[in-house]
Tab-separated table of C-alpha atoms in Angstrom:
chain	number	residue	atom	x	y	z
A	1	UNK	CA	28.386	-2.989	16.055
A	2	UNK	CA	25.124	-4.925	17.290
A	3	UNK	CA	24.794	-7.930	14.773
A	4	UNK	CA	21.186	-8.165	12.498
A	5	UNK	CA	18.945	-9.617	10.109
A	6	UNK	CA	19.549	-7.320	6.626
A	7	UNK	CA	17.500	-7.779	3.455
A	8	UNK	CA	20.158	-6.817	0.527
A	9	UNK	CA	17.550	-6.903	-2.123
A	10	UNK	CA	13.850	-7.767	-2.344
A	11	UNK	CA	14.131	-11.897	-3.073
A	12	UNK	CA	17.743	-11.656	-1.611
A	13	UNK	CA	18.913	-14.389	0.226
A	14	UNK	CA	18.969	-12.278	4.213
A	15	UNK	CA	22.240	-11.571	5.465
A	16	UNK	CA	24.090	-11.914	9.281
A	17	UNK	CA	26.202	-8.930	9.939
A	18	UNK	CA	27.093	-6.162	11.984
A	19	UNK	CA	25.203	-2.641	11.628
A	20	UNK	CA	26.008	0.312	13.580
A	21	UNK	CA	22.635	2.306	15.380
A	22	UNK	CA	22.769	5.951	15.937
A	23	UNK	CA	21.676	6.932	20.107
A	24	UNK	CA	18.386	7.688	20.164
A	25	UNK	CA	17.790	11.354	19.220
A	26	UNK	CA	14.962	12.612	20.669
A	27	UNK	CA	11.728	11.054	20.968
A	28	UNK	CA	13.483	8.015	20.452
A	29	UNK	CA	14.421	5.070	22.085
A	30	UNK	CA	17.549	1.897	21.774
A	31	UNK	CA	16.110	-1.328	22.879
A	32	UNK	CA	17.962	-4.464	23.368
A	33	UNK	CA	15.722	-7.847	22.426
A	34	UNK	CA	14.933	-10.419	24.435
A	35	UNK	CA	13.104	-12.296	21.209
A	36	UNK	CA	11.793	-11.524	18.259
A	37	UNK	CA	9.036	-13.114	16.559
A	38	UNK	CA	9.532	-14.815	13.158
A	39	UNK	CA	6.026	-13.628	10.943
A	40	UNK	CA	5.259	-14.021	7.105
A	41	UNK	CA	4.501	-10.639	6.808
A	42	UNK	CA	9.067	-10.651	7.381
A	43	UNK	CA	8.477	-13.872	4.147
A	44	UNK	CA	5.980	-11.563	2.576
A	45	UNK	CA	8.837	-7.822	2.652
A	46	UNK	CA	11.382	-10.680	1.316
A	47	UNK	CA	10.203	-11.777	-1.448
A	48	UNK	CA	8.197	-8.277	-2.878
A	49	UNK	CA	4.254	-9.577	-1.609
A	50	UNK	CA	4.577	-6.521	0.177
A	51	UNK	CA	7.219	-3.181	-0.475
A	52	UNK	CA	9.780	-1.821	1.698
A	53	UNK	CA	13.139	0.463	1.249
A	54	UNK	CA	15.854	-1.942	0.836
A	55	UNK	CA	18.024	-2.738	2.111
A	56	UNK	CA	16.204	-3.626	5.099
A	57	UNK	CA	16.522	-4.461	8.970
A	58	UNK	CA	12.975	-6.978	9.036
A	59	UNK	CA	11.526	-8.329	11.768
A	60	UNK	CA	8.357	-6.071	13.889
A	61	UNK	CA	7.114	-8.635	16.059
A	62	UNK	CA	9.333	-8.221	18.860
A	63	UNK	CA	9.837	-7.093	22.835
A	64	UNK	CA	12.981	-6.439	24.657
A	65	UNK	CA	14.987	-3.802	27.488
A	66	UNK	CA	14.693	-0.411	27.429
A	67	UNK	CA	19.430	0.749	26.588
A	68	UNK	CA	18.601	4.508	26.339
A	69	UNK	CA	15.852	7.173	25.636
A	70	UNK	CA	16.072	10.811	24.191
A	71	UNK	CA	15.313	13.489	25.258
A	72	UNK	CA	11.622	14.240	25.730
A	73	UNK	CA	10.396	10.570	25.544
A	74	UNK	CA	8.603	10.351	29.372
A	75	UNK	CA	6.838	6.624	29.044
A	76	UNK	CA	9.337	4.590	29.033
A	77	UNK	CA	12.585	4.482	30.930
A	78	UNK	CA	16.101	2.894	30.830
A	79	UNK	CA	15.362	-1.112	32.001
A	80	UNK	CA	11.719	-0.536	30.964
A	81	UNK	CA	10.476	-3.990	29.517
A	82	UNK	CA	9.205	-3.077	26.233
A	83	UNK	CA	6.851	-4.528	23.645
A	84	UNK	CA	7.741	-2.888	20.458
A	85	UNK	CA	4.072	-1.251	17.661
A	86	UNK	CA	4.932	-1.419	14.398
A	87	UNK	CA	1.733	0.566	13.317
A	88	UNK	CA	1.717	3.526	16.099
A	89	UNK	CA	-1.484	5.716	14.245
A	90	UNK	CA	-0.769	9.146	14.513
A	91	UNK	CA	-3.879	9.587	16.522
A	92	UNK	CA	-3.854	13.211	13.592
A	93	UNK	CA	-4.857	11.514	10.429
A	94	UNK	CA	-8.458	10.910	8.848
A	95	UNK	CA	-8.817	6.865	10.255
A	96	UNK	CA	-7.118	8.073	13.869
A	97	UNK	CA	-9.684	10.862	14.427
A	98	UNK	CA	-12.523	8.017	13.505
A	99	UNK	CA	-10.884	6.152	15.917
A	100	UNK	CA	-9.263	3.487	13.609
A	101	UNK	CA	-6.156	3.282	14.724
A	102	UNK	CA	-4.681	0.094	12.929
A	103	UNK	CA	-5.945	2.441	9.427
A	104	UNK	CA	-3.228	5.172	10.289
A	105	UNK	CA	-2.394	6.410	7.159
A	106	UNK	CA	1.113	7.358	8.792
A	107	UNK	CA	1.941	4.306	10.663
A	108	UNK	CA	4.686	2.841	8.081
A	109	UNK	CA	6.800	6.465	6.814
A	110	UNK	CA	8.787	5.425	9.445
A	111	UNK	CA	9.980	2.454	6.839
A	112	UNK	CA	11.599	4.876	4.191
A	113	UNK	CA	13.985	6.219	6.506
A	114	UNK	CA	17.210	5.661	7.939
A	115	UNK	CA	17.824	2.938	10.704
A	116	UNK	CA	21.630	2.168	11.127
A	117	UNK	CA	24.516	1.407	8.418
A	118	UNK	CA	26.358	-1.344	7.783
A	119	UNK	CA	30.622	-1.368	8.683
A	120	UNK	CA	30.964	-0.297	4.633
A	121	UNK	CA	28.456	2.668	5.042
A	122	UNK	CA	25.442	1.160	3.328
A	123	UNK	CA	21.964	3.154	5.118
A	124	UNK	CA	19.111	0.773	5.988
A	125	UNK	CA	15.768	1.088	6.907
A	126	UNK	CA	14.263	-0.460	9.208
A	127	UNK	CA	11.979	-2.974	7.447
A	128	UNK	CA	8.403	-2.244	9.007
A	129	UNK	CA	9.575	0.662	10.907
A	130	UNK	CA	11.067	-1.422	14.071
A	131	UNK	CA	14.011	-3.695	12.727
A	132	UNK	CA	13.383	-6.694	15.139
A	133	UNK	CA	15.269	-8.622	13.947
A	134	UNK	CA	18.673	-7.664	15.404
A	135	UNK	CA	20.669	-7.759	18.954
A	136	UNK	CA	19.405	-3.784	19.728
A	137	UNK	CA	17.358	-1.602	17.897
A	138	UNK	CA	16.205	2.004	17.908
A	139	UNK	CA	12.930	3.294	17.204
A	140	UNK	CA	10.377	5.902	18.111
A	141	UNK	CA	8.781	6.368	20.946
A	142	UNK	CA	5.519	4.721	19.998
A	143	UNK	CA	7.096	1.876	18.566
A	144	UNK	CA	7.754	0.819	22.220
A	145	UNK	CA	4.716	-0.343	24.473
A	146	UNK	CA	5.386	-1.050	28.592
A	147	UNK	CA	5.257	-5.442	28.283
A	148	UNK	CA	2.781	-5.875	31.355
A	149	UNK	CA	2.750	-7.147	34.486
A	150	UNK	CA	3.203	-10.839	35.297
A	151	UNK	CA	3.960	-11.117	31.577
A	152	UNK	CA	7.548	-12.830	30.362
A	153	UNK	CA	9.747	-10.941	28.498
A	154	UNK	CA	10.465	-13.514	26.104
A	155	UNK	CA	6.682	-14.415	25.434
A	156	UNK	CA	5.995	-10.142	25.112
A	157	UNK	CA	7.423	-10.076	22.000
A	158	UNK	CA	4.539	-11.927	20.375
A	159	UNK	CA	2.410	-9.575	21.393
A	160	UNK	CA	3.466	-7.725	19.478
A	161	UNK	CA	1.479	-9.472	15.773
A	162	UNK	CA	0.468	-12.392	16.384
A	163	UNK	CA	-1.729	-12.284	19.587
A	164	UNK	CA	-2.646	-8.907	18.782
A	165	UNK	CA	-3.993	-10.064	15.355
A	166	UNK	CA	-5.668	-13.057	15.560
A	167	UNK	CA	-6.519	-11.921	19.341
A	168	UNK	CA	-8.388	-8.666	17.507
A	169	UNK	CA	-9.921	-10.783	14.180
A	170	UNK	CA	-12.578	-12.817	16.269
A	171	UNK	CA	-13.155	-10.061	19.401
A	172	UNK	CA	-13.274	-7.070	16.806
A	173	UNK	CA	-13.460	-7.581	13.886
A	174	UNK	CA	-15.726	-11.136	13.903
A	175	UNK	CA	-17.057	-9.477	16.963
A	176	UNK	CA	-17.586	-13.846	17.413
A	177	UNK	CA	-20.568	-14.008	20.623
A	178	UNK	CA	-20.341	-16.595	23.264
A	179	UNK	CA	-21.909	-20.137	21.146
A	180	UNK	CA	-21.604	-19.089	18.769
A	181	UNK	CA	-19.052	-21.865	15.062
A	182	UNK	CA	-15.714	-20.408	14.563
A	183	UNK	CA	-13.593	-22.040	11.270
A	184	UNK	CA	-10.100	-20.619	11.537
A	185	UNK	CA	-7.968	-21.732	7.543
A	186	UNK	CA	-4.350	-21.689	8.725
A	187	UNK	CA	-2.250	-23.361	11.932
A	188	UNK	CA	0.360	-20.592	12.017
A	189	UNK	CA	1.642	-18.231	14.992
A	190	UNK	CA	-1.667	-16.028	13.955
A	191	UNK	CA	-4.242	-18.917	13.599
A	192	UNK	CA	-3.789	-20.632	16.556
A	193	UNK	CA	-4.053	-17.045	18.210
A	194	UNK	CA	-7.061	-16.923	16.988
A	195	UNK	CA	-7.952	-20.226	18.060
A	196	UNK	CA	-6.858	-19.504	21.322
A	197	UNK	CA	-9.380	-16.116	21.131
A	198	UNK	CA	-12.218	-17.990	20.027
A	199	UNK	CA	-12.056	-20.164	22.374
A	200	UNK	CA	-11.696	-17.150	25.243
A	201	UNK	CA	-14.474	-16.006	23.628
A	202	UNK	CA	-16.962	-18.723	23.904
A	203	UNK	CA	-17.308	-20.273	20.956
A	204	UNK	CA	-19.148	-23.432	20.089
A	205	UNK	CA	-17.612	-25.815	17.996
A	206	UNK	CA	-14.059	-24.428	16.593
A	207	UNK	CA	-12.613	-25.863	13.983
A	208	UNK	CA	-9.861	-25.379	12.433
A	209	UNK	CA	-8.463	-26.164	8.760
A	210	UNK	CA	-4.992	-27.182	7.370
A	211	UNK	CA	-2.884	-28.652	4.949
A	212	UNK	CA	-0.623	-30.867	7.227
A	213	UNK	CA	-1.773	-33.201	9.369
A	214	UNK	CA	0.582	-33.009	11.634
A	215	UNK	CA	-0.474	-29.736	13.293
A	216	UNK	CA	-3.484	-31.469	14.608
A	217	UNK	CA	-2.080	-31.614	17.882
A	218	UNK	CA	-1.257	-27.788	17.323
A	219	UNK	CA	-4.785	-26.816	16.429
A	220	UNK	CA	-6.430	-28.852	19.600
A	221	UNK	CA	-3.989	-27.585	22.194
A	222	UNK	CA	-4.566	-24.501	21.010
A	223	UNK	CA	-8.538	-24.787	21.639
A	224	UNK	CA	-9.939	-26.467	18.313
A	225	UNK	CA	-12.766	-29.247	18.502
A	226	UNK	CA	-12.346	-29.930	15.554
A	227	UNK	CA	-9.675	-30.341	12.704
A	228	UNK	CA	-9.542	-30.995	8.729
A	229	UNK	CA	-6.790	-31.573	6.743
A	230	UNK	CA	-7.718	-28.842	3.397
A	231	UNK	CA	-9.126	-30.386	0.100
A	232	UNK	CA	-11.201	-29.354	-2.432
A	233	UNK	CA	-14.492	-30.728	-0.196
A	234	UNK	CA	-13.618	-28.346	2.764
A	235	UNK	CA	-16.652	-26.374	2.403
A	236	UNK	CA	-18.446	-29.595	2.523
A	237	UNK	CA	-17.178	-30.836	5.949
A	238	UNK	CA	-16.940	-27.074	7.837
A	239	UNK	CA	-21.370	-28.221	7.098
A	240	UNK	CA	-21.170	-31.409	8.546
A	241	UNK	CA	-19.607	-30.194	11.356
A	242	UNK	CA	-22.101	-26.837	11.648
A	243	UNK	CA	-25.564	-29.026	11.537
A	244	UNK	CA	-25.156	-28.350	7.892
A	245	UNK	CA	-25.344	-24.709	8.062
A	246	UNK	CA	-21.610	-23.251	7.366
A	247	UNK	CA	-19.905	-21.799	11.082
A	248	UNK	CA	-20.957	-18.783	11.828
A	249	UNK	CA	-17.780	-17.273	11.567
A	250	UNK	CA	-14.368	-17.919	9.456
A	251	UNK	CA	-10.833	-16.782	9.789
A	252	UNK	CA	-8.738	-16.815	7.332
A	253	UNK	CA	-5.261	-16.922	8.057
A	254	UNK	CA	-3.183	-17.384	4.774
A	255	UNK	CA	-3.577	-15.281	2.603
A	256	UNK	CA	-4.793	-17.020	-0.476
A	257	UNK	CA	-7.808	-16.890	-2.993
A	258	UNK	CA	-8.542	-20.306	-2.778
A	259	UNK	CA	-8.065	-19.953	0.855
A	260	UNK	CA	-10.524	-16.985	1.264
A	261	UNK	CA	-12.663	-18.314	-1.835
A	262	UNK	CA	-13.573	-21.674	0.487
A	263	UNK	CA	-13.745	-19.733	4.178
A	264	UNK	CA	-16.482	-18.015	2.145
A	265	UNK	CA	-18.092	-20.773	1.023
A	266	UNK	CA	-18.309	-22.236	4.399
A	267	UNK	CA	-19.768	-19.554	6.584
A	268	UNK	CA	-23.793	-19.794	7.107
A	269	UNK	CA	-26.418	-18.018	5.457
A	270	UNK	CA	-25.619	-14.210	7.469
A	271	UNK	CA	-21.979	-15.266	8.085
A	272	UNK	CA	-18.866	-13.394	8.732
A	273	UNK	CA	-15.741	-14.083	7.124
A	274	UNK	CA	-12.238	-12.074	8.311
A	275	UNK	CA	-9.436	-12.250	5.750
A	276	UNK	CA	-6.932	-11.692	8.301
A	277	UNK	CA	-3.476	-13.654	5.766
A	278	UNK	CA	-2.149	-11.137	3.365
A	279	UNK	CA	-1.952	-11.918	-0.372
A	280	UNK	CA	-0.132	-11.119	-3.741
A	281	UNK	CA	-1.758	-8.565	-6.237
A	282	UNK	CA	-2.243	-11.888	-7.982
A	283	UNK	CA	-4.898	-13.264	-5.493
A	284	UNK	CA	-8.091	-12.850	-7.105
A	285	UNK	CA	-10.916	-13.302	-5.754
A	286	UNK	CA	-14.254	-14.076	-7.633
A	287	UNK	CA	-17.968	-13.741	-6.723
A	288	UNK	CA	-20.867	-13.195	-8.228
A	289	UNK	CA	-23.645	-11.299	-7.701
A	290	UNK	CA	-26.397	-13.410	-7.065
A	291	UNK	CA	-24.573	-15.064	-4.081
A	292	UNK	CA	-23.861	-12.087	-3.235
A	293	UNK	CA	-27.513	-11.111	-2.433
A	294	UNK	CA	-28.320	-15.025	-1.809
A	295	UNK	CA	-26.086	-15.394	0.564
A	296	UNK	CA	-25.851	-12.295	2.964
A	297	UNK	CA	-23.077	-13.107	4.139
A	298	UNK	CA	-20.123	-10.778	5.197
A	299	UNK	CA	-16.727	-10.236	3.710
A	300	UNK	CA	-13.976	-7.992	5.535
A	301	UNK	CA	-10.640	-7.317	5.690
A	302	UNK	CA	-8.333	-7.307	9.616
A	303	UNK	CA	-5.489	-5.154	9.428
A	304	UNK	CA	-3.402	-5.632	12.651
A	305	UNK	CA	-6.456	-7.344	14.591
A	306	UNK	CA	-8.482	-3.715	14.631
A	307	UNK	CA	-6.593	-3.068	17.177
A	308	UNK	CA	-5.340	-0.235	19.790
A	309	UNK	CA	-2.043	-2.028	20.900
A	310	UNK	CA	-2.479	0.626	23.922
A	311	UNK	CA	-5.509	-0.638	24.846
A	312	UNK	CA	-5.684	-4.450	23.876
A	313	UNK	CA	-2.493	-5.216	25.973
A	314	UNK	CA	-3.858	-4.636	29.211
A	315	UNK	CA	-6.911	-6.976	27.927
A	316	UNK	CA	-4.156	-9.800	26.675
A	317	UNK	CA	-2.242	-9.240	29.938
A	318	UNK	CA	-5.716	-10.093	32.351
A	319	UNK	CA	-5.855	-13.441	30.045
A	320	UNK	CA	-2.971	-14.681	30.170
A	321	UNK	CA	-2.794	-13.950	34.750
A	322	UNK	CA	-5.747	-16.207	34.584
A	323	UNK	CA	-4.315	-19.185	32.430
A	324	UNK	CA	-6.875	-18.291	29.090
A	325	UNK	CA	-3.850	-17.699	26.976
A	326	UNK	CA	-1.136	-19.355	26.407
A	327	UNK	CA	1.823	-18.156	24.423
A	328	UNK	CA	4.232	-20.558	24.680
A	329	UNK	CA	1.814	-22.740	23.046
A	330	UNK	CA	1.906	-20.610	19.608
A	331	UNK	CA	5.422	-21.023	19.984
A	332	UNK	CA	7.227	-24.132	18.130
A	333	UNK	CA	10.401	-23.638	17.477
A	334	UNK	CA	12.827	-21.315	19.442
A	335	UNK	CA	15.762	-19.364	17.487
A	336	UNK	CA	19.059	-18.226	16.638
A	337	UNK	CA	19.412	-14.974	14.349
A	338	UNK	CA	20.799	-16.698	12.223
A	339	UNK	CA	18.235	-19.842	11.826
A	340	UNK	CA	15.083	-17.414	10.274
A	341	UNK	CA	16.252	-18.530	6.537
A	342	UNK	CA	15.704	-21.944	7.587
A	343	UNK	CA	11.962	-20.225	9.387
A	344	UNK	CA	10.671	-18.694	5.798
A	345	UNK	CA	11.404	-22.284	4.891
A	346	UNK	CA	9.485	-23.861	7.233
A	347	UNK	CA	6.860	-21.812	5.949
A	348	UNK	CA	6.377	-21.941	2.955
A	349	UNK	CA	6.389	-25.770	3.205
A	350	UNK	CA	3.457	-24.980	6.223
A	351	UNK	CA	6.049	-26.298	8.776
A	352	UNK	CA	5.355	-25.697	12.447
A	353	UNK	CA	3.457	-22.586	13.842
A	354	UNK	CA	5.773	-19.347	15.320
A	355	UNK	CA	9.218	-19.476	15.237
A	356	UNK	CA	11.093	-16.876	17.706
A	357	UNK	CA	14.911	-14.980	17.510
A	358	UNK	CA	15.387	-15.599	20.936
A	359	UNK	CA	18.599	-13.133	21.498
């Protein structure tokens, strides 16, 4: 038995309880978690914004040590440090054949499987495939990637979602060019990673926008050159800070209709808006036909940073070793498993950056 944070039903409080994991069968790997990040997507799963089978063990951003491997697993061995990959690509569906592995049609099929059982025999599903809110987990072999050399195992958890998403939003989706201006909406874990990525890309003016004045120091440490407290005049303020033109690129990390609309309004004519935040179906964003023509802006969604983790992790490791990317700067709270509900409350209240469960 290992301890885990279990979501018994949509909208119900998490329960910290013992679960029984199976031994890893063919093509599967057992991992002892070192750390797991608490992401807004976990909150979205718990409240029903994103749908998963329940009861489930949540948590999708994690890293740990391989305990055992099943038959046929050759790319990792017991004792290896690994990053969990919650969205593994199948390699054969239409998006994968196009090279768009982040859109793999089969990436989340594992979430419907039985992952473990509780002490009374209740079957549990693995949230977003990897069930990282637990002392140990058993996952498909393609859900683990070796931790790159020079990356501390605990900090490596952040590579599994926040950093891949933020870095990819800048480098793969928006394709920020040196000297361009960038505005980032939302200074949570993903937003902080996005700010660092904009700095790495050589952006000129980098503006962070958040509802909380208290996050300014975090944002500036991550690379923001300007900080704006969100208000009805945010778009106007962004234009003022960019010579009256608007930002070349806006990255929205919140997932709210009003914020997406403001991000669009904050970009220059011909600018690019990338939406990373996950919103609910009730969040309707409207545009009129004339403004779409006139402004010539691009609005695009961004899934998992449009990243290929196998290719991007070594690149990120190079930035970490060179001191350009600081994983520890994303973390504002290091917590225990029991503290995840409080971390959810802090996210709802807009407090802090990334909370990291350390086992």
